[in-house]
Amino acid sequence: MAEKSSIFDMIGPVMIGPSSSHTAGVVRIARAALKLLGDIPEEAEITFYNSFARTYEGHSSDRAVIGGLMDFKTDDKRIKNSLDLAGEFGLSYKFKSVGNASTMHPNTIRLVLKKGEKQIEVLGESKGGGIINIAEVNGFKADFTANLHTLIIFADDVKGSIAFIANILAHDECNIATMSVSRKGKNDLACQVIEMDSGIKGVTLAYLESLSWVKQIIYIPDIDK
């Protein structure tokens, strides 16, 4: 059988193909999802929407997303063979496509990832030029770029919690670049997404995790470093 041709052309540190939205952006969405899970997944269900649904095979977005889930960076030459390499990394995957999701960005991917008892669901948008937006995490609005150090806190909707956490980060000399909060309802589970210019100390993370009203914390540095 003839080898499937690749659209990837590696020049320096940047992957370029017919569209960086379909290649570099896809890799970065997958790597962000991997960091949120905390490990290379054992199972991945990947749904491509709109433009991606129509072109993901022809533009090799399928190989890009699997490469990202194995933590390959955008300039990694193994991406062109990622579908064949997945088994070596213990990763099984399946693709779905939804061609007409009018409420979603044209280049959207949903990833449901599992590793043992851990599971995460991530909705990512590829904006072009390798720029991404992680729009949702586990059904909560997130809207972060993964270019900065990112702290995601799932916690009870406790009065004063936002100011309290911001104060803790200030004492750790973490400058907050952006912050967003969403919740299921009043006094229900909430999700804080905080992008910071610098990293957070382990002792600060441990303290935040020890708070009785904090249910889960995910911390990911800049995914490109």
PDB file of C-alpha atoms in Angstrom:
ATOM      1  CA  MET A   1       0.000   0.000   0.000  1.00  0.00           C
ATOM      2  CA  ALA A   2       1.343   3.424  -0.906  1.00  0.00           C
ATOM      3  CA  GLU A   3       2.156   5.679   2.039  1.00  0.00           C
ATOM      4  CA  LYS A   4      -0.394   8.409   2.630  1.00  0.00           C
ATOM      5  CA  SER A   5       1.104  11.722   1.620  1.00  0.00           C
ATOM      6  CA  SER A   6       1.583  14.376   4.284  1.00  0.00           C
ATOM      7  CA  ILE A   7       0.651  18.028   4.045  1.00  0.00           C
ATOM      8  CA  PHE A   8       3.247  18.952   6.621  1.00  0.00           C
ATOM      9  CA  ASP A   9       6.247  20.996   5.635  1.00  0.00           C
ATOM     10  CA  MET A  10       8.621  21.600   8.538  1.00  0.00           C
ATOM     11  CA  ILE A  11      10.441  24.919   8.399  1.00  0.00           C
ATOM     12  CA  GLY A  12      12.282  25.854  11.584  1.00  0.00           C
ATOM     13  CA  PRO A  13      10.057  25.671  14.666  1.00  0.00           C
ATOM     14  CA  VAL A  14       6.753  26.237  12.873  1.00  0.00           C
ATOM     15  CA  MET A  15       4.463  23.686  11.276  1.00  0.00           C
ATOM     16  CA  ILE A  16       2.794  24.957   8.131  1.00  0.00           C
ATOM     17  CA  GLY A  17       0.278  23.277   5.884  1.00  0.00           C
ATOM     18  CA  PRO A  18      -2.746  24.430   3.927  1.00  0.00           C
ATOM     19  CA  SER A  19      -3.860  26.231   7.087  1.00  0.00           C
ATOM     20  CA  SER A  20      -2.206  26.637  10.470  1.00  0.00           C
ATOM     21  CA  SER A  21      -5.732  26.513  11.918  1.00  0.00           C
ATOM     22  CA  HIS A  22      -5.907  22.887  10.803  1.00  0.00           C
ATOM     23  CA  THR A  23      -2.397  21.895  11.886  1.00  0.00           C
ATOM     24  CA  ALA A  24      -0.513  23.937  14.486  1.00  0.00           C
ATOM     25  CA  GLY A  25      -3.684  25.123  16.206  1.00  0.00           C
ATOM     26  CA  VAL A  26      -4.989  21.570  16.425  1.00  0.00           C
ATOM     27  CA  VAL A  27      -1.746  20.307  17.962  1.00  0.00           C
ATOM     28  CA  ARG A  28      -1.875  23.060  20.584  1.00  0.00           C
ATOM     29  CA  ILE A  29      -5.520  22.360  21.479  1.00  0.00           C
ATOM     30  CA  ALA A  30      -4.670  18.692  21.967  1.00  0.00           C
ATOM     31  CA  ARG A  31      -1.590  19.473  24.063  1.00  0.00           C
ATOM     32  CA  ALA A  32      -3.645  21.805  26.262  1.00  0.00           C
ATOM     33  CA  ALA A  33      -6.220  19.029  26.751  1.00  0.00           C
ATOM     34  CA  LEU A  34      -3.409  16.597  27.597  1.00  0.00           C
ATOM     35  CA  LYS A  35      -2.073  18.984  30.253  1.00  0.00           C
ATOM     36  CA  LEU A  36      -5.577  19.378  31.703  1.00  0.00           C
ATOM     37  CA  LEU A  37      -5.912  15.601  31.990  1.00  0.00           C
ATOM     38  CA  GLY A  38      -2.415  15.339  33.422  1.00  0.00           C
ATOM     39  CA  ASP A  39      -1.156  12.477  31.262  1.00  0.00           C
ATOM     40  CA  ILE A  40      -1.341  10.900  27.820  1.00  0.00           C
ATOM     41  CA  PRO A  41      -4.891   9.521  27.621  1.00  0.00           C
ATOM     42  CA  GLU A  42      -5.732   5.866  27.197  1.00  0.00           C
ATOM     43  CA  GLU A  43      -8.942   6.730  25.354  1.00  0.00           C
ATOM     44  CA  ALA A  44      -9.811   9.759  23.272  1.00  0.00           C
ATOM     45  CA  GLU A  45     -13.092  10.628  21.594  1.00  0.00           C
ATOM     46  CA  ILE A  46     -12.502  13.511  19.200  1.00  0.00           C
ATOM     47  CA  THR A  47     -15.325  15.412  17.506  1.00  0.00           C
ATOM     48  CA  PHE A  48     -14.554  17.826  14.673  1.00  0.00           C
ATOM     49  CA  TYR A  49     -17.109  20.551  13.970  1.00  0.00           C
ATOM     50  CA  ASN A  50     -17.951  22.702  10.944  1.00  0.00           C
ATOM     51  CA  SER A  51     -14.907  23.366   8.725  1.00  0.00           C
ATOM     52  CA  PHE A  52     -12.873  20.779  10.614  1.00  0.00           C
ATOM     53  CA  ALA A  53     -15.580  18.157  10.063  1.00  0.00           C
ATOM     54  CA  ARG A  54     -15.261  18.538   6.297  1.00  0.00           C
ATOM     55  CA  THR A  55     -11.488  18.737   6.009  1.00  0.00           C
ATOM     56  CA  TYR A  56      -9.844  17.057   8.997  1.00  0.00           C
ATOM     57  CA  GLU A  57      -8.501  14.099   7.005  1.00  0.00           C
ATOM     58  CA  GLY A  58      -7.415  16.026   3.919  1.00  0.00           C
ATOM     59  CA  HIS A  59      -5.641  18.674   5.990  1.00  0.00           C
ATOM     60  CA  SER A  60      -4.218  16.080   8.420  1.00  0.00           C
ATOM     61  CA  SER A  61      -5.977  17.571  11.429  1.00  0.00           C
ATOM     62  CA  ASP A  62      -6.539  13.963  12.532  1.00  0.00           C
ATOM     63  CA  ARG A  63      -2.789  13.373  12.730  1.00  0.00           C
ATOM     64  CA  ALA A  64      -2.251  16.766  14.330  1.00  0.00           C
ATOM     65  CA  VAL A  65      -4.702  16.111  17.168  1.00  0.00           C
ATOM     66  CA  ILE A  66      -3.352  12.622  17.910  1.00  0.00           C
ATOM     67  CA  GLY A  67       0.208  13.962  17.846  1.00  0.00           C
ATOM     68  CA  GLY A  68      -0.764  16.661  20.331  1.00  0.00           C
ATOM     69  CA  LEU A  69      -2.366  14.076  22.611  1.00  0.00           C
ATOM     70  CA  MET A  70       0.995  12.291  22.694  1.00  0.00           C
ATOM     71  CA  ASP A  71       2.600  15.613  23.683  1.00  0.00           C
ATOM     72  CA  PHE A  72       4.317  16.202  20.330  1.00  0.00           C
ATOM     73  CA  LYS A  73       5.025  19.892  19.784  1.00  0.00           C
ATOM     74  CA  THR A  74       4.083  21.613  16.538  1.00  0.00           C
ATOM     75  CA  ASP A  75       7.507  21.085  14.967  1.00  0.00           C
ATOM     76  CA  ASP A  76       7.767  17.376  15.847  1.00  0.00           C
ATOM     77  CA  LYS A  77       8.312  15.321  12.701  1.00  0.00           C
ATOM     78  CA  ARG A  78       6.594  12.322  14.294  1.00  0.00           C
ATOM     79  CA  ILE A  79       3.218  14.031  13.816  1.00  0.00           C
ATOM     80  CA  LYS A  80       2.968  12.802  10.236  1.00  0.00           C
ATOM     81  CA  ASN A  81       3.019   9.208  11.572  1.00  0.00           C
ATOM     82  CA  SER A  82       1.057   9.866  14.755  1.00  0.00           C
ATOM     83  CA  LEU A  83      -1.897   7.634  13.868  1.00  0.00           C
ATOM     84  CA  ASP A  84       0.475   4.699  13.538  1.00  0.00           C
ATOM     85  CA  LEU A  85       2.382   5.596  16.707  1.00  0.00           C
ATOM     86  CA  ALA A  86      -0.660   5.949  18.961  1.00  0.00           C
ATOM     87  CA  GLY A  87      -0.670   2.261  19.895  1.00  0.00           C
ATOM     88  CA  GLU A  88       2.894   2.505  21.153  1.00  0.00           C
ATOM     89  CA  PHE A  89       1.752   5.264  23.524  1.00  0.00           C
ATOM     90  CA  GLY A  90      -1.225   3.229  24.763  1.00  0.00           C
ATOM     91  CA  LEU A  91      -3.690   5.613  23.125  1.00  0.00           C
ATOM     92  CA  SER A  92      -6.883   4.407  21.469  1.00  0.00           C
ATOM     93  CA  TYR A  93      -9.019   6.964  19.670  1.00  0.00           C
ATOM     94  CA  LYS A  94     -12.095   7.498  17.575  1.00  0.00           C
ATOM     95  CA  PHE A  95     -13.152  10.412  15.421  1.00  0.00           C
ATOM     96  CA  LYS A  96     -16.589  11.935  14.957  1.00  0.00           C
ATOM     97  CA  SER A  97     -17.693  14.834  12.785  1.00  0.00           C
ATOM     98  CA  VAL A  98     -20.537  17.339  13.005  1.00  0.00           C
ATOM     99  CA  GLY A  99     -20.719  19.449   9.884  1.00  0.00           C
ATOM    100  CA  ASN A 100     -23.308  22.059  10.824  1.00  0.00           C
ATOM    101  CA  ALA A 101     -22.982  23.388  14.365  1.00  0.00           C
ATOM    102  CA  SER A 102     -24.087  26.973  13.820  1.00  0.00           C
ATOM    103  CA  THR A 103     -23.430  28.157  17.372  1.00  0.00           C
ATOM    104  CA  MET A 104     -19.793  27.054  17.305  1.00  0.00           C
ATOM    105  CA  HIS A 105     -16.627  28.592  15.881  1.00  0.00           C
ATOM    106  CA  PRO A 106     -15.847  27.271  12.363  1.00  0.00           C
ATOM    107  CA  ASN A 107     -12.749  25.413  13.615  1.00  0.00           C
ATOM    108  CA  THR A 108     -13.864  23.644  16.780  1.00  0.00           C
ATOM    109  CA  ILE A 109     -12.816  20.359  18.375  1.00  0.00           C
ATOM    110  CA  ARG A 110     -14.312  18.569  21.365  1.00  0.00           C
ATOM    111  CA  LEU A 111     -12.052  16.083  23.153  1.00  0.00           C
ATOM    112  CA  VAL A 112     -13.238  13.602  25.766  1.00  0.00           C
ATOM    113  CA  LEU A 113     -10.137  12.051  27.307  1.00  0.00           C
ATOM    114  CA  LYS A 114      -9.776   9.210  29.808  1.00  0.00           C
ATOM    115  CA  LYS A 115      -6.834   7.851  31.757  1.00  0.00           C
ATOM    116  CA  GLY A 116      -7.702   5.343  34.455  1.00  0.00           C
ATOM    117  CA  GLU A 117     -10.282   7.023  36.678  1.00  0.00           C
ATOM    118  CA  LYS A 118      -9.438  10.491  35.344  1.00  0.00           C
ATOM    119  CA  GLN A 119     -11.567  12.072  32.642  1.00  0.00           C
ATOM    120  CA  ILE A 120     -11.764  15.527  31.110  1.00  0.00           C
ATOM    121  CA  GLU A 121     -13.858  17.128  28.390  1.00  0.00           C
ATOM    122  CA  VAL A 122     -12.382  20.065  26.491  1.00  0.00           C
ATOM    123  CA  LEU A 123     -13.833  22.277  23.769  1.00  0.00           C
ATOM    124  CA  GLY A 124     -11.144  24.077  21.767  1.00  0.00           C
ATOM    125  CA  GLU A 125     -11.212  26.612  18.952  1.00  0.00           C
ATOM    126  CA  SER A 126      -8.420  27.165  16.445  1.00  0.00           C
ATOM    127  CA  LYS A 127      -8.261  30.860  15.571  1.00  0.00           C
ATOM    128  CA  GLY A 128      -5.535  30.823  12.912  1.00  0.00           C
ATOM    129  CA  GLY A 129      -1.784  31.268  13.035  1.00  0.00           C
ATOM    130  CA  GLY A 130      -1.539  28.621  15.761  1.00  0.00           C
ATOM    131  CA  ILE A 131      -3.628  30.756  18.139  1.00  0.00           C
ATOM    132  CA  ILE A 132      -6.196  28.799  20.145  1.00  0.00           C
ATOM    133  CA  ASN A 133      -8.968  29.346  22.638  1.00  0.00           C
ATOM    134  CA  ILE A 134      -9.941  26.685  25.146  1.00  0.00           C
ATOM    135  CA  ALA A 135     -13.610  27.591  25.274  1.00  0.00           C
ATOM    136  CA  GLU A 136     -14.865  25.020  27.794  1.00  0.00           C
ATOM    137  CA  VAL A 137     -13.526  22.591  30.376  1.00  0.00           C
ATOM    138  CA  ASN A 138     -15.928  19.970  31.741  1.00  0.00           C
ATOM    139  CA  GLY A 139     -18.876  22.015  30.537  1.00  0.00           C
ATOM    140  CA  PHE A 140     -17.759  25.256  32.209  1.00  0.00           C
ATOM    141  CA  LYS A 141     -16.861  28.335  30.194  1.00  0.00           C
ATOM    142  CA  ALA A 142     -13.075  28.723  30.255  1.00  0.00           C
ATOM    143  CA  ASP A 143     -11.769  30.969  27.425  1.00  0.00           C
ATOM    144  CA  PHE A 144      -7.995  30.771  27.883  1.00  0.00           C
ATOM    145  CA  THR A 145      -5.208  30.677  25.317  1.00  0.00           C
ATOM    146  CA  ALA A 146      -2.704  28.288  26.990  1.00  0.00           C
ATOM    147  CA  ASN A 147       0.016  30.882  26.266  1.00  0.00           C
ATOM    148  CA  LEU A 148       0.240  31.805  29.953  1.00  0.00           C
ATOM    149  CA  HIS A 149       0.391  29.933  33.231  1.00  0.00           C
ATOM    150  CA  THR A 150      -3.204  28.863  33.817  1.00  0.00           C
ATOM    151  CA  LEU A 151      -4.926  27.901  37.060  1.00  0.00           C
ATOM    152  CA  ILE A 152      -8.363  26.258  36.940  1.00  0.00           C
ATOM    153  CA  ILE A 153     -10.218  25.939  40.231  1.00  0.00           C
ATOM    154  CA  PHE A 154     -13.439  23.994  40.637  1.00  0.00           C
ATOM    155  CA  ALA A 155     -14.970  25.061  43.939  1.00  0.00           C
ATOM    156  CA  ASP A 156     -18.194  25.687  45.810  1.00  0.00           C
ATOM    157  CA  ASP A 157     -19.725  29.072  45.050  1.00  0.00           C
ATOM    158  CA  VAL A 158     -18.563  30.590  48.332  1.00  0.00           C
ATOM    159  CA  LYS A 159     -19.038  34.293  49.009  1.00  0.00           C
ATOM    160  CA  GLY A 160     -15.721  36.159  48.761  1.00  0.00           C
ATOM    161  CA  SER A 161     -13.852  33.233  47.177  1.00  0.00           C
ATOM    162  CA  ILE A 162     -12.718  35.174  44.103  1.00  0.00           C
ATOM    163  CA  ALA A 163     -11.139  37.966  46.146  1.00  0.00           C
ATOM    164  CA  PHE A 164      -9.626  35.435  48.542  1.00  0.00           C
ATOM    165  CA  ILE A 165      -7.863  33.491  45.785  1.00  0.00           C
ATOM    166  CA  ALA A 166      -6.687  36.680  44.070  1.00  0.00           C
ATOM    167  CA  ASN A 167      -5.163  37.789  47.375  1.00  0.00           C
ATOM    168  CA  ILE A 168      -3.365  34.449  47.817  1.00  0.00           C
ATOM    169  CA  LEU A 169      -1.891  34.730  44.325  1.00  0.00           C
ATOM    170  CA  ALA A 170      -0.801  38.321  44.989  1.00  0.00           C
ATOM    171  CA  HIS A 171       1.131  37.160  48.051  1.00  0.00           C
ATOM    172  CA  ASP A 172       2.830  34.600  45.797  1.00  0.00           C
ATOM    173  CA  GLU A 173       3.774  37.498  43.460  1.00  0.00           C
ATOM    174  CA  CYS A 174       1.634  36.056  40.674  1.00  0.00           C
ATOM    175  CA  ASN A 175       0.349  38.787  38.392  1.00  0.00           C
ATOM    176  CA  ILE A 176      -3.115  37.915  37.093  1.00  0.00           C
ATOM    177  CA  ALA A 177      -3.502  38.591  33.371  1.00  0.00           C
ATOM    178  CA  THR A 178      -7.104  37.400  32.984  1.00  0.00           C
ATOM    179  CA  MET A 179      -9.747  35.840  35.200  1.00  0.00           C
ATOM    180  CA  SER A 180     -13.145  34.389  34.371  1.00  0.00           C
ATOM    181  CA  VAL A 181     -15.739  32.700  36.543  1.00  0.00           C
ATOM    182  CA  SER A 182     -18.691  30.525  35.591  1.00  0.00           C
ATOM    183  CA  ARG A 183     -21.006  28.462  37.737  1.00  0.00           C
ATOM    184  CA  LYS A 184     -23.812  25.959  37.424  1.00  0.00           C
ATOM    185  CA  GLY A 185     -26.039  28.117  39.601  1.00  0.00           C
ATOM    186  CA  LYS A 186     -26.125  30.249  42.712  1.00  0.00           C
ATOM    187  CA  ASN A 187     -24.359  28.489  45.595  1.00  0.00           C
ATOM    188  CA  ASP A 188     -23.511  25.600  43.254  1.00  0.00           C
ATOM    189  CA  LEU A 189     -20.207  24.414  41.774  1.00  0.00           C
ATOM    190  CA  ALA A 190     -18.182  27.208  40.152  1.00  0.00           C
ATOM    191  CA  CYS A 191     -15.117  27.275  37.930  1.00  0.00           C
ATOM    192  CA  GLN A 192     -12.453  29.979  38.137  1.00  0.00           C
ATOM    193  CA  VAL A 193      -9.970  30.247  35.267  1.00  0.00           C
ATOM    194  CA  ILE A 194      -6.966  32.439  36.021  1.00  0.00           C
ATOM    195  CA  GLU A 195      -4.168  33.228  33.559  1.00  0.00           C
ATOM    196  CA  MET A 196      -0.949  34.480  35.146  1.00  0.00           C
ATOM    197  CA  ASP A 197       2.271  35.975  33.840  1.00  0.00           C
ATOM    198  CA  SER A 198       4.424  33.730  36.045  1.00  0.00           C
ATOM    199  CA  GLY A 199       4.244  30.329  37.674  1.00  0.00           C
ATOM    200  CA  ILE A 200       2.757  29.467  41.039  1.00  0.00           C
ATOM    201  CA  LYS A 201       4.682  27.885  43.916  1.00  0.00           C
ATOM    202  CA  GLY A 202       3.944  24.320  44.919  1.00  0.00           C
ATOM    203  CA  VAL A 203       3.237  25.332  48.510  1.00  0.00           C
ATOM    204  CA  THR A 204       0.603  27.803  47.292  1.00  0.00           C
ATOM    205  CA  LEU A 205      -1.076  25.145  45.184  1.00  0.00           C
ATOM    206  CA  ALA A 206      -1.059  22.770  48.143  1.00  0.00           C
ATOM    207  CA  TYR A 207      -2.654  25.415  50.355  1.00  0.00           C
ATOM    208  CA  LEU A 208      -5.409  26.143  47.828  1.00  0.00           C
ATOM    209  CA  GLU A 209      -6.076  22.415  47.436  1.00  0.00           C
ATOM    210  CA  SER A 210      -6.444  22.075  51.211  1.00  0.00           C
ATOM    211  CA  LEU A 211      -9.370  24.506  51.381  1.00  0.00           C
ATOM    212  CA  SER A 212     -12.584  22.696  52.238  1.00  0.00           C
ATOM    213  CA  TRP A 213     -14.628  24.456  49.554  1.00  0.00           C
ATOM    214  CA  VAL A 214     -12.116  23.734  46.769  1.00  0.00           C
ATOM    215  CA  LYS A 215     -12.991  20.513  44.931  1.00  0.00           C
ATOM    216  CA  GLN A 216     -10.280  20.307  42.261  1.00  0.00           C
ATOM    217  CA  ILE A 217      -7.356  22.363  40.994  1.00  0.00           C
ATOM    218  CA  ILE A 218      -5.666  22.012  37.613  1.00  0.00           C
ATOM    219  CA  TYR A 219      -2.514  23.992  36.929  1.00  0.00           C
ATOM    220  CA  ILE A 220      -0.843  24.116  33.523  1.00  0.00           C
ATOM    221  CA  PRO A 221       2.158  26.242  32.581  1.00  0.00           C
ATOM    222  CA  ASP A 222       2.620  27.760  29.143  1.00  0.00           C
ATOM    223  CA  ILE A 223       2.165  24.670  26.922  1.00  0.00           C
ATOM    224  CA  ASP A 224       4.807  25.802  24.442  1.00  0.00           C
ATOM    225  CA  LYS A 225       7.632  25.598  27.012  1.00  0.00           C
TER     226      LYS A 225
END
